[in-house]
PDB file of C-alpha atoms in Angstrom:
ATOM      1  CA  MET A   1     -17.908  35.562-193.439  1.00 42.00           C
ATOM      2  CA  CYS A   2     -18.664  39.094-192.332  1.00 38.00           C
ATOM      3  CA  THR A   3     -22.233  38.023-191.466  1.00 39.00           C
ATOM      4  CA  GLY A   4     -20.893  35.056-189.615  1.00 43.00           C
ATOM      5  CA  SER A   5     -18.486  37.295-187.751  1.00 39.00           C
ATOM      6  CA  ASP A   6     -21.234  39.719-186.884  1.00 41.00           C
ATOM      7  CA  SER A   7     -23.376  36.826-185.720  1.00 38.00           C
ATOM      8  CA  GLY A   8     -20.584  35.618-183.498  1.00 40.00           C
ATOM      9  CA  LEU A   9     -20.104  39.039-181.935  1.00 37.00           C
ATOM     10  CA  GLY A  10     -23.788  39.252-181.315  1.00 42.00           C
ATOM     11  CA  SER A  11     -23.776  35.895-179.537  1.00 42.00           C
ATOM     12  CA  ASP A  12     -20.855  36.921-177.217  1.00 46.00           C
ATOM     13  CA  SER A  13     -22.488  40.180-176.323  1.00 43.00           C
ATOM     14  CA  LYS A  14     -25.465  38.343-174.891  1.00 49.00           C
ATOM     15  CA  SER A  15     -23.200  36.476-172.404  1.00 50.00           C
ATOM     16  CA  ASP A  16     -21.403  39.566-171.011  1.00 56.00           C
ATOM     17  CA  PRO A  17     -23.775  40.265-168.079  1.00 55.00           C
ATOM     18  CA  ASP A  18     -23.251  36.758-166.669  1.00 58.00           C
ATOM     19  CA  SER A  19     -19.494  36.901-167.169  1.00 57.00           C
ATOM     20  CA  ASN A  20     -19.186  40.333-165.586  1.00 61.00           C
ATOM     21  CA  GLY A  21     -21.398  39.305-162.682  1.00 63.00           C
ATOM     22  CA  TRP A  22     -19.250  36.268-161.955  1.00 59.00           C
ATOM     23  CA  SER A  23     -16.084  38.371-162.076  1.00 62.00           C
ATOM     24  CA  ARG A  24     -17.555  40.900-159.670  1.00 65.00           C
ATOM     25  CA  ALA A  25     -18.671  38.154-157.288  1.00 58.00           C
ATOM     26  CA  ARG A  26     -15.278  36.463-157.418  1.00 62.00           C
ATOM     27  CA  GLY A  27     -13.564  39.779-156.760  1.00 64.00           C
ATOM     28  CA  ALA A  28     -15.800  40.457-153.778  1.00 61.00           C
ATOM     29  CA  VAL A  29     -15.043  37.008-152.314  1.00 52.00           C
ATOM     30  CA  LEU A  30     -11.288  37.479-152.741  1.00 56.00           C
ATOM     31  CA  LYS A  31     -11.475  40.937-151.203  1.00 59.00           C
ATOM     32  CA  SER A  32     -13.374  39.566-148.219  1.00 56.00           C
ATOM     33  CA  LEU A  33     -10.837  36.790-147.732  1.00 51.00           C
ATOM     34  CA  VAL A  34      -7.975  39.281-147.854  1.00 48.00           C
ATOM     35  CA  LEU A  35      -9.686  41.552-145.334  1.00 54.00           C
ATOM     36  CA  VAL A  36     -10.487  38.683-142.958  1.00 48.00           C
ATOM     37  CA  GLY A  37      -6.983  37.249-143.251  1.00 51.00           C
ATOM     38  CA  GLY A  38      -5.433  40.638-142.670  1.00 49.00           C
ATOM     39  CA  ALA A  39      -7.588  41.241-139.612  1.00 48.00           C
ATOM     40  CA  LEU A  40      -6.614  37.865-138.138  1.00 49.00           C
ATOM     41  CA  LEU A  41      -2.934  38.507-138.814  1.00 46.00           C
ATOM     42  CA  LEU A  42      -3.130  41.970-137.302  1.00 44.00           C
ATOM     43  CA  ARG A  43      -4.893  40.596-134.236  1.00 47.00           C
ATOM     44  CA  ARG A  44      -2.221  37.952-133.836  1.00 46.00           C
ATOM     45  CA  LEU A  45       0.621  40.452-134.218  1.00 40.00           C
ATOM     46  CA  THR A  46      -0.890  42.975-131.818  1.00 43.00           C
ATOM     47  CA  LYS A  47      -2.009  40.458-129.198  1.00 59.00           C
ATOM     48  CA  SER A  48      -0.785  41.750-125.851  1.00 80.00           C
ATOM     49  CA  THR A  49       1.603  39.720-123.731  1.00 83.00           C
ATOM     50  CA  THR A  50      -0.146  38.467-120.608  1.00 93.00           C
ATOM     51  CA  ARG A  51       1.138  38.791-117.034  1.00 93.00           C
ATOM     52  CA  TRP A  52       1.939  35.080-116.989  1.00 96.00           C
ATOM     53  CA  ASP A  53       3.827  35.376-120.292  1.00 97.00           C
ATOM     54  CA  HIS A  54       6.179  37.874-118.630  1.00 97.00           C
ATOM     55  CA  ALA A  55       6.694  35.547-115.660  1.00 98.00           C
ATOM     56  CA  ARG A  56       7.412  32.622-117.973  1.00 97.00           C
ATOM     57  CA  ILE A  57       9.998  34.612-119.950  1.00 97.00           C
ATOM     58  CA  VAL A  58      11.817  35.640-116.766  1.00 98.00           C
ATOM     59  CA  ALA A  59      11.752  32.099-115.338  1.00 98.00           C
ATOM     60  CA  GLU A  60      13.156  30.669-118.560  1.00 97.00           C
ATOM     61  CA  SER A  61      15.891  33.313-118.588  1.00 97.00           C
ATOM     62  CA  LEU A  62      16.926  32.523-115.007  1.00 98.00           C
ATOM     63  CA  ASN A  63      17.231  28.829-115.869  1.00 97.00           C
ATOM     64  CA  GLY A  64      20.422  27.239-117.057  1.00 96.00           C
ATOM     65  CA  GLU A  65      24.165  27.264-116.513  1.00 97.00           C
ATOM     66  CA  LYS A  66      25.913  30.648-116.763  1.00 97.00           C
ATOM     67  CA  PHE A  67      29.336  32.022-115.924  1.00 98.00           C
ATOM     68  CA  SER A  68      30.901  35.377-115.066  1.00 98.00           C
ATOM     69  CA  LYS A  69      34.098  34.357-116.877  1.00 96.00           C
ATOM     70  CA  GLU A  70      34.324  37.329-119.253  1.00 96.00           C
ATOM     71  CA  GLN A  71      33.973  39.786-116.393  1.00 97.00           C
ATOM     72  CA  ALA A  72      36.557  37.965-114.292  1.00 97.00           C
ATOM     73  CA  VAL A  73      39.023  38.124-117.176  1.00 97.00           C
ATOM     74  CA  ARG A  74      38.455  41.877-117.574  1.00 97.00           C
ATOM     75  CA  ASP A  75      38.703  42.677-113.863  1.00 97.00           C
ATOM     76  CA  PRO A  76      40.232  39.782-111.897  1.00 97.00           C
ATOM     77  CA  ASP A  77      40.900  41.976-108.851  1.00 96.00           C
ATOM     78  CA  ASN A  78      37.195  42.465-108.197  1.00 96.00           C
ATOM     79  CA  TYR A  79      35.257  39.656-109.892  1.00 97.00           C
ATOM     80  CA  PHE A  80      35.410  35.881-109.709  1.00 97.00           C
ATOM     81  CA  ASN A  81      34.400  33.440-112.403  1.00 97.00           C
ATOM     82  CA  PHE A  82      31.300  32.079-110.703  1.00 98.00           C
ATOM     83  CA  ARG A  83      29.004  29.377-111.983  1.00 97.00           C
ATOM     84  CA  TRP A  84      25.273  30.164-111.884  1.00 98.00           C
ATOM     85  CA  LEU A  85      23.031  27.115-112.139  1.00 97.00           C
ATOM     86  CA  SER A  86      19.239  27.083-111.947  1.00 98.00           C
ATOM     87  CA  CYS A  87      16.473  24.745-113.063  1.00 98.00           C
ATOM     88  CA  PRO A  88      12.721  24.155-112.521  1.00 98.00           C
ATOM     89  CA  ALA A  89      11.898  22.509-109.213  1.00 98.00           C
ATOM     90  CA  ALA A  90       8.112  22.793-108.707  1.00 98.00           C
ATOM     91  CA  ASP A  91       4.926  24.633-109.643  1.00 98.00           C
ATOM     92  CA  MET A  92       2.802  26.206-106.948  1.00 97.00           C
ATOM     93  CA  VAL A  93      -0.986  25.902-106.935  1.00 96.00           C
ATOM     94  CA  ASP A  94      -1.330  29.525-108.054  1.00 96.00           C
ATOM     95  CA  GLY A  95       0.957  28.929-111.062  1.00 96.00           C
ATOM     96  CA  SER A  96       4.116  30.426-109.570  1.00 98.00           C
ATOM     97  CA  LYS A  97       7.327  28.780-110.775  1.00 98.00           C
ATOM     98  CA  VAL A  98       9.801  27.522-108.177  1.00 98.00           C
ATOM     99  CA  LEU A  99      13.397  27.255-109.388  1.00 98.00           C
ATOM    100  CA  TYR A 100      16.353  25.771-107.558  1.00 98.00           C
ATOM    101  CA  PHE A 101      19.443  27.980-107.714  1.00 98.00           C
ATOM    102  CA  GLU A 102      23.030  27.434-106.650  1.00 98.00           C
ATOM    103  CA  GLN A 103      26.294  29.282-107.097  1.00 98.00           C
ATOM    104  CA  ALA A 104      29.844  27.940-107.012  1.00 98.00           C
ATOM    105  CA  PHE A 105      33.374  28.719-108.103  1.00 97.00           C
ATOM    106  CA  TRP A 106      33.895  27.571-111.679  1.00 95.00           C
ATOM    107  CA  ARG A 107      36.678  25.172-110.661  1.00 96.00           C
ATOM    108  CA  THR A 108      34.515  23.434-108.034  1.00 97.00           C
ATOM    109  CA  PRO A 109      31.007  23.453-109.543  1.00 95.00           C
ATOM    110  CA  HIS A 110      29.797  20.612-107.330  1.00 95.00           C
ATOM    111  CA  LYS A 111      30.599  22.498-104.127  1.00 97.00           C
ATOM    112  CA  PRO A 112      28.078  25.355-104.140  1.00 97.00           C
ATOM    113  CA  PHE A 113      28.513  28.068-101.534  1.00 96.00           C
ATOM    114  CA  ARG A 114      25.078  29.565-102.115  1.00 96.00           C
ATOM    115  CA  GLN A 115      21.740  27.773-102.503  1.00 98.00           C
ATOM    116  CA  ARG A 116      18.294  29.281-102.840  1.00 98.00           C
ATOM    117  CA  PHE A 117      14.829  28.776-104.198  1.00 98.00           C
ATOM    118  CA  PHE A 118      13.559  31.380-106.657  1.00 98.00           C
ATOM    119  CA  MET A 119       9.817  31.912-106.854  1.00 98.00           C
ATOM    120  CA  VAL A 120       8.698  33.670-110.035  1.00 98.00           C
ATOM    121  CA  LYS A 121       5.200  34.999-110.624  1.00 98.00           C
ATOM    122  CA  PRO A 122       3.394  38.031-112.074  1.00 98.00           C
ATOM    123  CA  CYS A 123       3.287  41.164-109.959  1.00 97.00           C
ATOM    124  CA  ALA A 124       0.035  41.880-108.186  1.00 94.00           C
ATOM    125  CA  LYS A 125      -2.161  44.130-110.306  1.00 91.00           C
ATOM    126  CA  GLU A 126      -1.911  47.026-107.859  1.00 93.00           C
ATOM    127  CA  LEU A 127       1.897  47.096-108.161  1.00 93.00           C
ATOM    128  CA  LYS A 128       3.647  48.995-110.935  1.00 92.00           C
ATOM    129  CA  CYS A 129       5.745  46.074-112.159  1.00 96.00           C
ATOM    130  CA  ASP A 130       5.505  43.015-114.374  1.00 97.00           C
ATOM    131  CA  VAL A 131       7.264  40.136-112.595  1.00 98.00           C
ATOM    132  CA  GLU A 132       8.041  39.357-108.977  1.00 98.00           C
ATOM    133  CA  VAL A 133      11.139  37.293-108.185  1.00 98.00           C
ATOM    134  CA  SER A 134      11.490  36.203-104.550  1.00 98.00           C
ATOM    135  CA  THR A 135      14.296  34.217-102.940  1.00 98.00           C
ATOM    136  CA  TYR A 136      13.827  31.720-100.137  1.00 98.00           C
ATOM    137  CA  ALA A 137      16.149  29.719 -97.939  1.00 98.00           C
ATOM    138  CA  ILE A 138      16.081  25.924 -98.273  1.00 98.00           C
ATOM    139  CA  ARG A 139      15.099  23.875 -95.244  1.00 97.00           C
ATOM    140  CA  ASP A 140      17.794  21.237 -95.806  1.00 95.00           C
ATOM    141  CA  ALA A 141      20.211  22.770 -98.304  1.00 97.00           C
ATOM    142  CA  GLU A 142      22.642  19.844 -98.141  1.00 96.00           C
ATOM    143  CA  GLU A 143      19.992  17.564 -99.626  1.00 97.00           C
ATOM    144  CA  TYR A 144      19.706  19.858-102.649  1.00 98.00           C
ATOM    145  CA  LYS A 145      23.364  20.208-103.612  1.00 97.00           C
ATOM    146  CA  ASN A 146      23.815  19.628-107.353  1.00 97.00           C
ATOM    147  CA  PHE A 147      20.039  19.298-107.734  1.00 98.00           C
ATOM    148  CA  CYS A 148      20.078  20.351-111.407  1.00 97.00           C
ATOM    149  CA  ASP A 149      22.961  17.999-112.290  1.00 95.00           C
ATOM    150  CA  ARG A 150      21.160  14.916-111.008  1.00 96.00           C
ATOM    151  CA  PRO A 151      18.744  12.652-112.910  1.00 96.00           C
ATOM    152  CA  ARG A 152      15.155  13.679-112.167  1.00 94.00           C
ATOM    153  CA  ASP A 153      14.405  10.497-110.235  1.00 95.00           C
ATOM    154  CA  GLN A 154      17.318  11.253-107.881  1.00 96.00           C
ATOM    155  CA  ARG A 155      16.170  14.758-106.969  1.00 97.00           C
ATOM    156  CA  PRO A 156      13.695  15.819-104.288  1.00 97.00           C
ATOM    157  CA  GLN A 157      10.300  15.687-105.962  1.00 97.00           C
ATOM    158  CA  PRO A 158       8.030  18.753-106.418  1.00 97.00           C
ATOM    159  CA  GLU A 159       5.917  18.057-103.339  1.00 97.00           C
ATOM    160  CA  GLU A 160       9.107  17.781-101.252  1.00 97.00           C
ATOM    161  CA  VAL A 161      10.442  20.996-102.767  1.00 98.00           C
ATOM    162  CA  ILE A 162       7.331  22.914-101.762  1.00 98.00           C
ATOM    163  CA  GLY A 163       7.642  21.557 -98.220  1.00 98.00           C
ATOM    164  CA  ASP A 164      11.294  22.635 -98.057  1.00 98.00           C
ATOM    165  CA  ILE A 165      10.684  26.300 -98.929  1.00 98.00           C
ATOM    166  CA  ALA A 166      11.861  28.062 -95.783  1.00 98.00           C
ATOM    167  CA  GLU A 167      12.532  31.670 -94.763  1.00 97.00           C
ATOM    168  CA  HIS A 168      11.710  34.448 -97.211  1.00 97.00           C
ATOM    169  CA  LEU A 169      14.883  36.409 -97.963  1.00 97.00           C
ATOM    170  CA  THR A 170      14.275  39.031-100.671  1.00 97.00           C
ATOM    171  CA  THR A 171      11.797  40.125-103.324  1.00 98.00           C
ATOM    172  CA  ILE A 172      12.685  41.957-106.535  1.00 98.00           C
ATOM    173  CA  HIS A 173      10.060  43.662-108.688  1.00 98.00           C
ATOM    174  CA  LEU A 174      10.937  43.630-112.382  1.00 98.00           C
ATOM    175  CA  LYS A 175       9.609  45.934-115.100  1.00 97.00           C
ATOM    176  CA  ARG A 176       9.936  45.640-118.843  1.00 97.00           C
ATOM    177  CA  CYS A 177      12.882  47.691-120.039  1.00 97.00           C
ATOM    178  CA  GLU A 178      12.307  50.784-122.114  1.00 94.00           C
ATOM    179  CA  ARG A 179      12.723  50.505-125.857  1.00 93.00           C
ATOM    180  CA  GLY A 180      16.340  50.866-126.910  1.00 91.00           C
ATOM    181  CA  LYS A 181      17.879  49.403-123.742  1.00 93.00           C
ATOM    182  CA  ARG A 182      19.895  46.183-123.790  1.00 94.00           C
ATOM    183  CA  CYS A 183      17.762  44.512-121.145  1.00 96.00           C
ATOM    184  CA  LEU A 184      14.355  42.867-121.357  1.00 97.00           C
ATOM    185  CA  TYR A 185      13.452  43.270-117.664  1.00 98.00           C
ATOM    186  CA  GLU A 186      15.118  45.060-114.775  1.00 98.00           C
ATOM    187  CA  GLY A 187      14.339  45.845-111.170  1.00 98.00           C
ATOM    188  CA  SER A 188      15.482  45.828-107.568  1.00 98.00           C
ATOM    189  CA  THR A 189      14.478  45.322-103.986  1.00 97.00           C
ATOM    190  CA  PRO A 190      13.043  48.339-102.116  1.00 94.00           C
ATOM    191  CA  THR A 191      15.672  50.956-101.248  1.00 89.00           C
ATOM    192  CA  ASP A 192      15.597  49.910 -97.578  1.00 92.00           C
ATOM    193  CA  GLY A 193      16.242  46.304 -98.644  1.00 95.00           C
ATOM    194  CA  PHE A 194      15.715  43.239 -96.487  1.00 97.00           C
ATOM    195  CA  PRO A 195      17.223  42.197 -93.121  1.00 96.00           C
ATOM    196  CA  ASN A 196      20.735  40.759 -93.320  1.00 95.00           C
ATOM    197  CA  SER A 197      23.356  40.244 -90.619  1.00 94.00           C
ATOM    198  CA  TRP A 198      26.382  38.905 -92.475  1.00 92.00           C
ATOM    199  CA  ASN A 199      29.719  40.692 -91.980  1.00 94.00           C
ATOM    200  CA  GLY A 200      28.210  43.515 -89.936  1.00 95.00           C
ATOM    201  CA  ALA A 201      25.317  44.273 -92.262  1.00 97.00           C
ATOM    202  CA  THR A 202      21.843  45.174 -91.064  1.00 97.00           C
ATOM    203  CA  TYR A 203      20.176  45.055 -94.460  1.00 97.00           C
ATOM    204  CA  CYS A 204      20.894  44.001 -98.037  1.00 97.00           C
ATOM    205  CA  THR A 205      19.731  45.088-101.473  1.00 97.00           C
ATOM    206  CA  SER A 206      19.577  43.260-104.776  1.00 97.00           C
ATOM    207  CA  GLU A 207      19.361  44.412-108.376  1.00 98.00           C
ATOM    208  CA  LEU A 208      18.525  42.121-111.258  1.00 98.00           C
ATOM    209  CA  ALA A 209      18.448  42.557-115.031  1.00 98.00           C
ATOM    210  CA  VAL A 210      17.350  40.009-117.627  1.00 98.00           C
ATOM    211  CA  LEU A 211      19.016  40.508-121.007  1.00 98.00           C
ATOM    212  CA  LYS A 212      18.624  38.852-124.372  1.00 93.00           C
ATOM    213  CA  ASN A 213      20.119  35.406-124.915  1.00 92.00           C
ATOM    214  CA  ASN A 214      19.423  34.471-121.266  1.00 94.00           C
ATOM    215  CA  GLU A 215      22.147  36.724-119.872  1.00 97.00           C
ATOM    216  CA  ILE A 216      21.616  37.754-116.253  1.00 98.00           C
ATOM    217  CA  HIS A 217      23.102  40.703-114.348  1.00 98.00           C
ATOM    218  CA  ALA A 218      22.869  40.425-110.555  1.00 98.00           C
ATOM    219  CA  TRP A 219      24.134  42.821-107.892  1.00 98.00           C
ATOM    220  CA  ASP A 220      23.786  41.937-104.211  1.00 97.00           C
ATOM    221  CA  ARG A 221      25.155  44.252-101.493  1.00 97.00           C
ATOM    222  CA  GLY A 222      25.043  44.502 -97.707  1.00 97.00           C
ATOM    223  CA  PHE A 223      24.961  47.745 -95.681  1.00 97.00           C
ATOM    224  CA  ASP A 224      25.302  48.670 -92.035  1.00 97.00           C
ATOM    225  CA  ASP A 225      23.102  51.050 -90.023  1.00 95.00           C
ATOM    226  CA  ASP A 226      25.036  54.055 -91.348  1.00 95.00           C
ATOM    227  CA  GLY A 227      24.555  53.055 -94.980  1.00 95.00           C
ATOM    228  CA  ASN A 228      28.144  51.885 -95.453  1.00 97.00           C
ATOM    229  CA  GLN A 229      28.564  48.950 -97.800  1.00 97.00           C
ATOM    230  CA  VAL A 230      30.071  46.033 -95.877  1.00 97.00           C
ATOM    231  CA  TRP A 231      29.847  43.214 -98.403  1.00 96.00           C
ATOM    232  CA  GLY A 232      29.309  42.727-102.098  1.00 96.00           C
ATOM    233  CA  VAL A 233      31.152  43.985-105.148  1.00 96.00           C
ATOM    234  CA  LYS A 234      31.218  47.785-105.528  1.00 95.00           C
ATOM    235  CA  GLY A 235      31.928  48.278-109.213  1.00 95.00           C
ATOM    236  CA  GLY A 236      28.652  46.991-110.646  1.00 97.00           C
ATOM    237  CA  PRO A 237      26.623  43.795-111.058  1.00 98.00           C
ATOM    238  CA  TYR A 238      27.955  40.368-111.825  1.00 98.00           C
ATOM    239  CA  GLU A 239      27.342  39.499-115.482  1.00 98.00           C
ATOM    240  CA  PHE A 240      26.382  35.874-116.015  1.00 98.00           C
ATOM    241  CA  LYS A 241      26.412  34.638-119.591  1.00 97.00           C
ATOM    242  CA  PRO A 242      25.559  31.194-120.935  1.00 95.00           C
ATOM    243  CA  ALA A 243      28.788  29.535-122.074  1.00 77.00           C
ATOM    244  CA  PRO A 244      29.336  26.993-124.870  1.00 73.00           C
ATOM    245  CA  SER A 245      29.309  23.488-123.466  1.00 61.00           C
ATOM    246  CA  SER A 246      32.872  22.976-124.648  1.00 39.00           C
ATOM    247  CA  SER A 247      34.107  25.667-122.260  1.00 43.00           C
ATOM    248  CA  PHE A 248      32.276  24.551-119.101  1.00 41.00           C
ATOM    249  CA  ASN A 249      35.200  22.491-117.868  1.00 41.00           C
ATOM    250  CA  ASP A 250      38.016  24.286-119.617  1.00 43.00           C
ATOM    251  CA  VAL A 251      40.580  23.805-116.871  1.00 36.00           C
ATOM    252  CA  LEU A 252      43.369  24.705-119.277  1.00 34.00           C
ATOM    253  CA  ASN A 253      42.329  28.355-119.305  1.00 42.00           C
ATOM    254  CA  PRO A 254      42.935  29.523-115.716  1.00 40.00           C
ATOM    255  CA  LEU A 255      42.295  33.050-114.481  1.00 40.00           C
ATOM    256  CA  SER A 256      44.851  34.971-112.480  1.00 35.00           C
ATOM    257  CA  PHE A 257      43.593  36.023-109.037  1.00 37.00           C
ATOM    258  CA  ALA A 258      46.936  36.488-107.328  1.00 38.00           C
ATOM    259  CA  SER A 259      46.780  40.232-106.788  1.00 38.00           C
ATOM    260  CA  GLN A 260      44.868  40.044-103.459  1.00 41.00           C
ATOM    261  CA  PRO A 261      44.515  37.455-100.690  1.00 45.00           C
ATOM    262  CA  LEU A 262      41.602  35.137-101.438  1.00 45.00           C
ATOM    263  CA  GLY A 263      39.747  35.896 -98.214  1.00 45.00           C
ATOM    264  CA  LYS A 264      39.866  39.641 -98.784  1.00 42.00           C
ATOM    265  CA  ARG A 265      38.673  39.292-102.365  1.00 44.00           C
ATOM    266  CA  ILE A 266      35.765  37.081-101.341  1.00 43.00           C
ATOM    267  CA  GLU A 267      34.681  39.586 -98.716  1.00 43.00           C
ATOM    268  CA  GLY A 268      34.731  42.451-101.216  1.00 45.00           C
ATOM    269  CA  SER A 269      33.371  40.547-104.168  1.00 44.00           C
ATOM    270  CA  PHE A 270      30.475  38.431-103.037  1.00 45.00           C
ATOM    271  CA  VAL A 271      28.629  37.188-100.004  1.00 45.00           C
ATOM    272  CA  LEU A 272      29.203  33.523 -99.271  1.00 40.00           C
ATOM    273  CA  GLN A 273      26.579  33.150 -96.594  1.00 40.00           C
ATOM    274  CA  GLU A 274      23.656  35.205 -95.400  1.00 40.00           C
TER     275      GLU A 274
END
């Protein structure tokens, strides 16, 4: 039995080189696969966001139905509950996104007092910004009322939209927000703003911030030749937040705006025409 055992040990010892070689080869293959997989994962995780990715994120954030309800509840003397509504309208040849935008009082959403086209695209490479958001007047604004609420076949079609882009009004240059801030992108018009003649103004400025969860902060103000603010809210930007669908038409939860005459509050809170 001992001889047989010795014989068996001798037989196994002759097969060790092959067994060890296979193990080493298998280990090398597994190691290579791990290294390749890790490199691909790292490349995917560290892939830089392109200029058009930034523009897409901003355009998607501007889209949708939002309200300034929470702000109006906190400070009803200075802020209204406005409805912000925006949706895609057309794509330009260069890839720029055209959005239709309208604003209305929450109680009368189908009677917008402000209508615009947004054009969203990457900033030119020579500019120190990520996304450019421009606003344009609409050639026949009446035709576009409630554009986003209508079925697609009852809206002006993309080629019509492009033809109805009228006067350029403002341009805001957005940058990615620094780490640790609440916003994703923020920016403003140049300090000298853009021409504006409403309520005694000679120029207007706009500030815009894109936050997480598609929240938008917007602050539009008008100034005269002496730099005095003549329209727009003074306490800070309007804060538009997406609201649950169940609260869109919550007419049983009114806000109290009785502390000032309506006309005076409109003049101090927001511009109704430009």
